[in-house]
């Protein structure tokens, strides 16, 4: 279950309520109440109104309002109730609201419709007030009429006096004005004569000063003209001197700039020539390296094919390469003695050499043996010639033993 927070409007048709003056009055009014949202007062509503219907709640509130409204009317006079409605409403709120809070309600608004009484006391009060107001208005009108008549009389008298005074003052002013006029005219005539004389003196002084100023101005003009000519000549001299200096400095700057440009051009040309030579040398070395690399690659490919042709026998491949160079080796041996300058050879042969040929034959044989044998040269390279090119056989003595002598080159077929 719940309680609705919708406000309730309760009509209170209070009749014959006894006032402080024991005069019964009617105070019809309308009260607007609702469930309070204050926690303490809301607890009272939950405790006392939760199980009641809206009609029962309205009836309970109406009884409380009736009682407290009668109590409020009984504590006030009719004048207080009728004339000061704000105080009356505040008293009603002060008496009614605490009682409503006890059951969980709070007072939202109070509206007094009208206040009447059966003895027509309130109406009499109204009539009395109206009569007093009418009488006071009549008194005020008469008072204002009297004040108006008195004011009008005073105004007329004041007007007559003021007119006479103004006329007297006007005549007095007229006479004074005529006297002042005559005095003023004579003064102005005297001032005019004096002014004319002063003006003539000032004219004469002005003419003399003008002549002096003309002469002075002419003198200053001549001096200024001479000074101007002198300044013009000095300025022309300075200008010409500055022009000559500028031309000299400009020529020097031009020569300096030419030298700088020429030096920079020579330096740039030298740098470019050096760079060109360096690039040419670099390109030459690169070309030689590239050619050498290609030559080595070609030789490597040839050697590879040569080894493959002899079925991987590196000794046979080396022998084939040596055979290719054999003619160059023989030429080298021939050149070893071809350049020897021998005018003549004289051989003294005694005719005997222990039964082993003559001395001349031994000399020639030894001379030939002085050349390195082909097999020895090849052996130095770690290569052994094929047998079809011949081989070296050591000498043997008569007993068949090898002799420690230089071997002879014997080619076997």
mmCIF file of N, CA, C and O in Angstrom, residues 163-231:
data_model
loop_
_atom_site.group_PDB
_atom_site.id
_atom_site.type_symbol
_atom_site.label_atom_id
_atom_site.label_comp_id
_atom_site.label_asym_id
_atom_site.label_seq_id
_atom_site.Cartn_x
_atom_site.Cartn_y
_atom_site.Cartn_z
ATOM 1 N N UNK A 163 2.486 95.029 -9.626
ATOM 2 C CA UNK A 163 2.356 95.855 -10.834
ATOM 3 C C UNK A 163 2.819 97.271 -10.555
ATOM 4 O O UNK A 163 3.547 97.889 -11.342
ATOM 5 N N UNK A 164 2.369 97.839 -9.386
ATOM 6 C CA UNK A 164 2.774 99.206 -9.038
ATOM 7 C C UNK A 164 4.283 99.294 -8.861
ATOM 8 O O UNK A 164 4.941 100.230 -9.339
ATOM 9 N N UNK A 165 4.816 98.328 -8.141
ATOM 10 C CA UNK A 165 6.264 98.329 -7.931
ATOM 11 C C UNK A 165 7.004 98.210 -9.259
ATOM 12 O O UNK A 165 8.013 98.883 -9.489
ATOM 13 N N UNK A 166 6.490 97.396 -10.100
ATOM 14 C CA UNK A 166 7.148 97.215 -11.394
ATOM 15 C C UNK A 166 7.081 98.493 -12.233
ATOM 16 O O UNK A 166 8.049 98.840 -12.927
ATOM 17 N N UNK A 167 5.919 99.213 -12.151
ATOM 18 C CA UNK A 167 5.797 100.456 -12.916
ATOM 19 C C UNK A 167 6.767 101.510 -12.384
ATOM 20 O O UNK A 167 7.419 102.214 -13.160
ATOM 21 N N UNK A 168 6.869 101.591 -11.020
ATOM 22 C CA UNK A 168 7.803 102.556 -10.432
ATOM 23 C C UNK A 168 9.235 102.198 -10.817
ATOM 24 O O UNK A 168 10.041 103.073 -11.176
ATOM 25 N N UNK A 169 9.534 100.970 -10.706
ATOM 26 C CA UNK A 169 10.883 100.536 -11.070
ATOM 27 C C UNK A 169 11.153 100.780 -12.542
ATOM 28 O O UNK A 169 12.267 101.131 -12.933
ATOM 29 N N UNK A 170 10.094 100.646 -13.350
ATOM 30 C CA UNK A 170 10.272 100.879 -14.778
ATOM 31 C C UNK A 170 10.575 102.339 -15.056
ATOM 32 O O UNK A 170 11.458 102.672 -15.855
ATOM 33 N N UNK A 171 9.826 103.265 -14.383
ATOM 34 C CA UNK A 171 10.087 104.692 -14.590
ATOM 35 C C UNK A 171 11.473 105.067 -14.092
ATOM 36 O O UNK A 171 12.212 105.822 -14.750
ATOM 37 N N UNK A 172 11.788 104.548 -12.922
ATOM 38 C CA UNK A 172 13.114 104.804 -12.365
ATOM 39 C C UNK A 172 14.193 104.281 -13.301
ATOM 40 O O UNK A 172 15.205 104.937 -13.561
ATOM 41 N N UNK A 173 13.966 103.156 -13.787
ATOM 42 C CA UNK A 173 14.936 102.578 -14.704
ATOM 43 C C UNK A 173 15.045 103.368 -15.986
ATOM 44 O O UNK A 173 16.127 103.503 -16.562
ATOM 45 N N UNK A 174 13.890 103.925 -16.405
ATOM 46 C CA UNK A 174 13.905 104.713 -17.631
ATOM 47 C C UNK A 174 14.763 105.950 -17.466
ATOM 48 O O UNK A 174 15.595 106.268 -18.326
ATOM 49 N N UNK A 175 14.539 106.699 -16.308
ATOM 50 C CA UNK A 175 15.333 107.899 -16.054
ATOM 51 C C UNK A 175 16.811 107.554 -15.930
ATOM 52 O O UNK A 175 17.681 108.238 -16.472
ATOM 53 N N UNK A 176 17.075 106.506 -15.195
ATOM 54 C CA UNK A 176 18.470 106.103 -15.011
ATOM 55 C C UNK A 176 19.094 105.709 -16.340
ATOM 56 O O UNK A 176 20.261 105.999 -16.613
ATOM 57 N N UNK A 177 18.297 105.109 -17.167
ATOM 58 C CA UNK A 177 18.812 104.690 -18.464
ATOM 59 C C UNK A 177 19.137 105.894 -19.329
ATOM 60 O O UNK A 177 20.154 105.919 -20.037
ATOM 61 N N UNK A 178 18.260 106.958 -19.260
ATOM 62 C CA UNK A 178 18.536 108.161 -20.051
ATOM 63 C C UNK A 178 19.821 108.826 -19.589
ATOM 64 O O UNK A 178 20.662 109.248 -20.400
ATOM 65 N N UNK A 179 19.987 108.925 -18.235
ATOM 66 C CA UNK A 179 21.213 109.542 -17.712
ATOM 67 C C UNK A 179 22.433 108.712 -18.108
ATOM 68 O O UNK A 179 23.470 109.242 -18.548
ATOM 69 N N UNK A 180 22.294 107.469 -17.948
ATOM 70 C CA UNK A 180 23.417 106.590 -18.305
ATOM 71 C C UNK A 180 23.722 106.684 -19.791
ATOM 72 O O UNK A 180 24.888 106.651 -20.209
ATOM 73 N N UNK A 181 22.667 106.868 -20.570
ATOM 74 C CA UNK A 181 22.867 106.963 -22.011
ATOM 75 C C UNK A 181 23.674 108.199 -22.371
ATOM 76 O O UNK A 181 24.597 108.127 -23.184
ATOM 77 N N UNK A 182 23.279 109.369 -21.725
ATOM 78 C CA UNK A 182 23.986 110.614 -22.033
ATOM 79 C C UNK A 182 25.448 110.508 -21.604
ATOM 80 O O UNK A 182 26.357 110.896 -22.338
ATOM 81 N N UNK A 183 25.663 109.972 -20.382
ATOM 82 C CA UNK A 183 27.050 109.810 -19.911
ATOM 83 C C UNK A 183 27.820 108.865 -20.835
ATOM 84 O O UNK A 183 28.968 109.116 -21.208
ATOM 85 N N UNK A 184 27.187 107.838 -21.202
ATOM 86 C CA UNK A 184 27.842 106.835 -22.042
ATOM 87 C C UNK A 184 28.209 107.411 -23.408
ATOM 88 O O UNK A 184 29.299 107.171 -23.932
ATOM 89 N N UNK A 185 27.265 108.290 -23.942
ATOM 90 C CA UNK A 185 27.526 108.877 -25.260
ATOM 91 C C UNK A 185 28.737 109.794 -25.203
ATOM 92 O O UNK A 185 29.627 109.748 -26.064
ATOM 93 N N UNK A 186 28.788 110.670 -24.145
ATOM 94 C CA UNK A 186 29.933 111.580 -24.024
ATOM 95 C C UNK A 186 31.234 110.799 -23.823
ATOM 96 O O UNK A 186 32.279 111.143 -24.393
ATOM 97 N N UNK A 187 31.142 109.777 -22.994
ATOM 98 C CA UNK A 187 32.356 108.976 -22.778
ATOM 99 C C UNK A 187 32.822 108.328 -24.077
ATOM 100 O O UNK A 187 34.013 108.304 -24.386
ATOM 101 N N UNK A 188 31.899 107.847 -24.811
ATOM 102 C CA UNK A 188 32.265 107.183 -26.048
ATOM 103 C C UNK A 188 32.817 108.165 -27.076
ATOM 104 O O UNK A 188 33.735 107.833 -27.833
ATOM 105 N N UNK A 189 32.244 109.419 -27.067
ATOM 106 C CA UNK A 189 32.789 110.420 -27.989
ATOM 107 C C UNK A 189 34.226 110.759 -27.612
ATOM 108 O O UNK A 189 35.103 110.861 -28.474
ATOM 109 N N UNK A 190 34.465 110.953 -26.283
ATOM 110 C CA UNK A 190 35.836 111.243 -25.843
ATOM 111 C C UNK A 190 36.764 110.074 -26.177
ATOM 112 O O UNK A 190 37.899 110.258 -26.644
ATOM 113 N N UNK A 191 36.272 108.908 -25.920
ATOM 114 C CA UNK A 191 37.090 107.737 -26.233
ATOM 115 C C UNK A 191 37.344 107.628 -27.731
ATOM 116 O O UNK A 191 38.422 107.200 -28.161
ATOM 117 N N UNK A 192 36.357 108.070 -28.524
ATOM 118 C CA UNK A 192 36.536 108.009 -29.971
ATOM 119 C C UNK A 192 37.625 108.958 -30.420
ATOM 120 O O UNK A 192 38.487 108.612 -31.245
ATOM 121 N N UNK A 193 37.590 110.220 -29.854
ATOM 122 C CA UNK A 193 38.635 111.193 -30.219
ATOM 123 C C UNK A 193 40.003 110.671 -29.791
ATOM 124 O O UNK A 193 40.986 110.729 -30.542
ATOM 125 N N UNK A 194 40.029 110.184 -28.546
ATOM 126 C CA UNK A 194 41.297 109.642 -28.049
ATOM 127 C C UNK A 194 41.755 108.459 -28.901
ATOM 128 O O UNK A 194 42.933 108.307 -29.223
ATOM 129 N N UNK A 195 40.802 107.675 -29.278
ATOM 130 C CA UNK A 195 41.147 106.515 -30.102
ATOM 131 C C UNK A 195 41.663 106.925 -31.461
ATOM 132 O O UNK A 195 42.593 106.313 -31.993
ATOM 133 N N UNK A 196 41.046 108.007 -32.024
ATOM 134 C CA UNK A 196 41.524 108.469 -33.332
ATOM 135 C C UNK A 196 42.960 108.962 -33.235
ATOM 136 O O UNK A 196 43.794 108.653 -34.092
ATOM 137 N N UNK A 197 43.229 109.764 -32.167
ATOM 138 C CA UNK A 197 44.604 110.263 -31.997
ATOM 139 C C UNK A 197 45.588 109.098 -31.804
ATOM 140 O O UNK A 197 46.677 109.068 -32.391
ATOM 141 N N UNK A 198 45.189 108.198 -30.958
ATOM 142 C CA UNK A 198 46.073 107.040 -30.712
ATOM 143 C C UNK A 198 46.286 106.240 -31.989
ATOM 144 O O UNK A 198 47.387 105.755 -32.271
ATOM 145 N N UNK A 199 45.228 106.138 -32.756
ATOM 146 C CA UNK A 199 45.334 105.378 -34.002
ATOM 147 C C UNK A 199 46.301 106.046 -34.966
ATOM 148 O O UNK A 199 47.106 105.381 -35.631
ATOM 149 N N UNK A 200 46.222 107.416 -35.037
ATOM 150 C CA UNK A 200 47.141 108.115 -35.934
ATOM 151 C C UNK A 200 48.589 107.925 -35.485
ATOM 152 O O UNK A 200 49.494 107.721 -36.306
ATOM 153 N N UNK A 201 48.793 108.012 -34.142
ATOM 154 C CA UNK A 201 50.156 107.801 -33.628
ATOM 155 C C UNK A 201 50.630 106.381 -33.953
ATOM 156 O O UNK A 201 51.766 106.158 -34.387
ATOM 157 N N UNK A 202 49.744 105.457 -33.745
ATOM 158 C CA UNK A 202 50.113 104.063 -34.013
ATOM 159 C C UNK A 202 50.373 103.836 -35.497
ATOM 160 O O UNK A 202 51.259 103.064 -35.872
ATOM 161 N N UNK A 203 49.601 104.578 -36.338
ATOM 162 C CA UNK A 203 49.833 104.443 -37.781
ATOM 163 C C UNK A 203 51.216 104.951 -38.142
ATOM 164 O O UNK A 203 51.955 104.329 -38.918
ATOM 165 N N UNK A 204 51.572 106.141 -37.552
ATOM 166 C CA UNK A 204 52.895 106.698 -37.839
ATOM 167 C C UNK A 204 53.990 105.751 -37.350
ATOM 168 O O UNK A 204 54.976 105.487 -38.058
ATOM 169 N N UNK A 205 53.816 105.265 -36.110
ATOM 170 C CA UNK A 205 54.818 104.324 -35.582
ATOM 171 C C UNK A 205 54.893 103.062 -36.438
ATOM 172 O O UNK A 205 55.971 102.518 -36.697
ATOM 173 N N UNK A 206 53.739 102.624 -36.857
ATOM 174 C CA UNK A 206 53.707 101.406 -37.675
ATOM 175 C C UNK A 206 54.402 101.620 -39.001
ATOM 176 O O UNK A 206 55.134 100.742 -39.484
ATOM 177 N N UNK A 207 54.189 102.834 -39.589
ATOM 178 C CA UNK A 207 54.854 103.113 -40.870
ATOM 179 C C UNK A 207 56.365 103.135 -40.707
ATOM 180 O O UNK A 207 57.109 102.597 -41.536
ATOM 181 N N UNK A 208 56.828 103.794 -39.617
ATOM 182 C CA UNK A 208 58.279 103.854 -39.405
ATOM 183 C C UNK A 208 58.849 102.463 -39.136
ATOM 184 O O UNK A 208 59.903 102.088 -39.657
ATOM 185 N N UNK A 209 58.139 101.714 -38.306
ATOM 186 C CA UNK A 209 58.608 100.352 -38.034
ATOM 187 C C UNK A 209 58.598 99.500 -39.293
ATOM 188 O O UNK A 209 59.478 98.659 -39.504
ATOM 189 N N UNK A 210 57.614 99.762 -40.148
ATOM 190 C CA UNK A 210 57.532 98.995 -41.381
ATOM 191 C C UNK A 210 58.726 99.280 -42.272
ATOM 192 O O UNK A 210 59.306 98.366 -42.876
ATOM 193 N N UNK A 211 59.120 100.597 -42.337
ATOM 194 C CA UNK A 211 60.277 100.943 -43.147
ATOM 195 C C UNK A 211 61.538 100.282 -42.596
ATOM 196 O O UNK A 211 62.367 99.756 -43.344
ATOM 197 N N UNK A 212 61.664 100.362 -41.249
ATOM 198 C CA UNK A 212 62.835 99.730 -40.626
ATOM 199 C C UNK A 212 62.846 98.227 -40.906
ATOM 200 O O UNK A 212 63.876 97.630 -41.239
ATOM 201 N N UNK A 213 61.702 97.635 -40.769
ATOM 202 C CA UNK A 213 61.617 96.194 -40.996
ATOM 203 C C UNK A 213 61.896 95.837 -42.453
ATOM 204 O O UNK A 213 62.515 94.812 -42.745
ATOM 205 N N UNK A 214 61.443 96.734 -43.374
ATOM 206 C CA UNK A 214 61.738 96.484 -44.784
ATOM 207 C C UNK A 214 63.226 96.496 -45.035
ATOM 208 O O UNK A 214 63.780 95.616 -45.712
ATOM 209 N N UNK A 215 63.900 97.539 -44.470
ATOM 210 C CA UNK A 215 65.349 97.629 -44.664
ATOM 211 C C UNK A 215 66.053 96.429 -44.041
ATOM 212 O O UNK A 215 66.962 95.826 -44.635
ATOM 213 N N UNK A 216 65.617 96.096 -42.823
ATOM 214 C CA UNK A 216 66.241 94.948 -42.152
ATOM 215 C C UNK A 216 65.987 93.656 -42.919
ATOM 216 O O UNK A 216 66.870 92.808 -43.064
ATOM 217 N N UNK A 217 64.768 93.541 -43.425
ATOM 218 C CA UNK A 217 64.434 92.331 -44.178
ATOM 219 C C UNK A 217 65.249 92.245 -45.456
ATOM 220 O O UNK A 217 65.726 91.167 -45.842
ATOM 221 N N UNK A 218 65.437 93.403 -46.133
ATOM 222 C CA UNK A 218 66.231 93.394 -47.359
ATOM 223 C C UNK A 218 67.674 93.016 -47.057
ATOM 224 O O UNK A 218 68.300 92.245 -47.789
ATOM 225 N N UNK A 219 68.197 93.586 -45.933
ATOM 226 C CA UNK A 219 69.566 93.257 -45.543
ATOM 227 C C UNK A 219 69.697 91.765 -45.234
ATOM 228 O O UNK A 219 70.645 91.106 -45.670
ATOM 229 N N UNK A 220 68.737 91.255 -44.474
ATOM 230 C CA UNK A 220 68.783 89.828 -44.145
ATOM 231 C C UNK A 220 68.652 88.967 -45.396
ATOM 232 O O UNK A 220 69.270 87.905 -45.510
ATOM 233 N N UNK A 221 67.848 89.461 -46.349
ATOM 234 C CA UNK A 221 67.681 88.694 -47.586
ATOM 235 C C UNK A 221 68.993 88.629 -48.360
ATOM 236 O O UNK A 221 69.367 87.573 -48.890
ATOM 237 N N UNK A 222 69.710 89.798 -48.424
ATOM 238 C CA UNK A 222 70.992 89.792 -49.132
ATOM 239 C C UNK A 222 71.995 88.871 -48.436
ATOM 240 O O UNK A 222 72.717 88.106 -49.089
ATOM 241 N N UNK A 223 72.034 88.967 -47.085
ATOM 242 C CA UNK A 223 72.947 88.096 -46.339
ATOM 243 C C UNK A 223 72.585 86.627 -46.559
ATOM 244 O O UNK A 223 73.446 85.761 -46.773
ATOM 245 N N UNK A 224 71.294 86.362 -46.517
ATOM 246 C CA UNK A 224 70.854 84.979 -46.713
ATOM 247 C C UNK A 224 71.198 84.486 -48.106
ATOM 248 O O UNK A 224 71.582 83.326 -48.302
ATOM 249 N N UNK A 225 71.096 85.400 -49.102
ATOM 250 C CA UNK A 225 71.423 85.003 -50.470
ATOM 251 C C UNK A 225 72.899 84.656 -50.588
ATOM 252 O O UNK A 225 73.273 83.657 -51.211
ATOM 253 N N UNK A 226 73.759 85.526 -49.957
ATOM 254 C CA UNK A 226 75.194 85.235 -50.003
ATOM 255 C C UNK A 226 75.504 83.921 -49.276
ATOM 256 O O UNK A 226 76.309 83.101 -49.754
ATOM 257 N N UNK A 227 74.876 83.757 -48.105
ATOM 258 C CA UNK A 227 75.100 82.516 -47.360
ATOM 259 C C UNK A 227 74.626 81.305 -48.161
ATOM 260 O O UNK A 227 75.253 80.245 -48.161
ATOM 261 N N UNK A 228 73.526 81.488 -48.854
ATOM 262 C CA UNK A 228 73.007 80.394 -49.663
ATOM 263 C C UNK A 228 73.960 80.040 -50.793
ATOM 264 O O UNK A 228 74.220 78.866 -51.066
ATOM 265 N N UNK A 229 74.504 81.097 -51.466
ATOM 266 C CA UNK A 229 75.462 80.831 -52.540
ATOM 267 C C UNK A 229 76.708 80.131 -52.005
ATOM 268 O O UNK A 229 77.231 79.196 -52.618
ATOM 269 N N UNK A 230 77.176 80.620 -50.817
ATOM 270 C CA UNK A 230 78.348 79.992 -50.223
ATOM 271 C C UNK A 230 78.054 78.524 -49.871
ATOM 272 O O UNK A 230 78.876 77.632 -50.098
ATOM 273 N N UNK A 231 76.882 78.294 -49.319
ATOM 274 C CA UNK A 231 76.510 76.923 -48.961
ATOM 275 C C UNK A 231 76.381 76.044 -50.200
ATOM 276 O O UNK A 231 76.777 74.869 -50.200
#
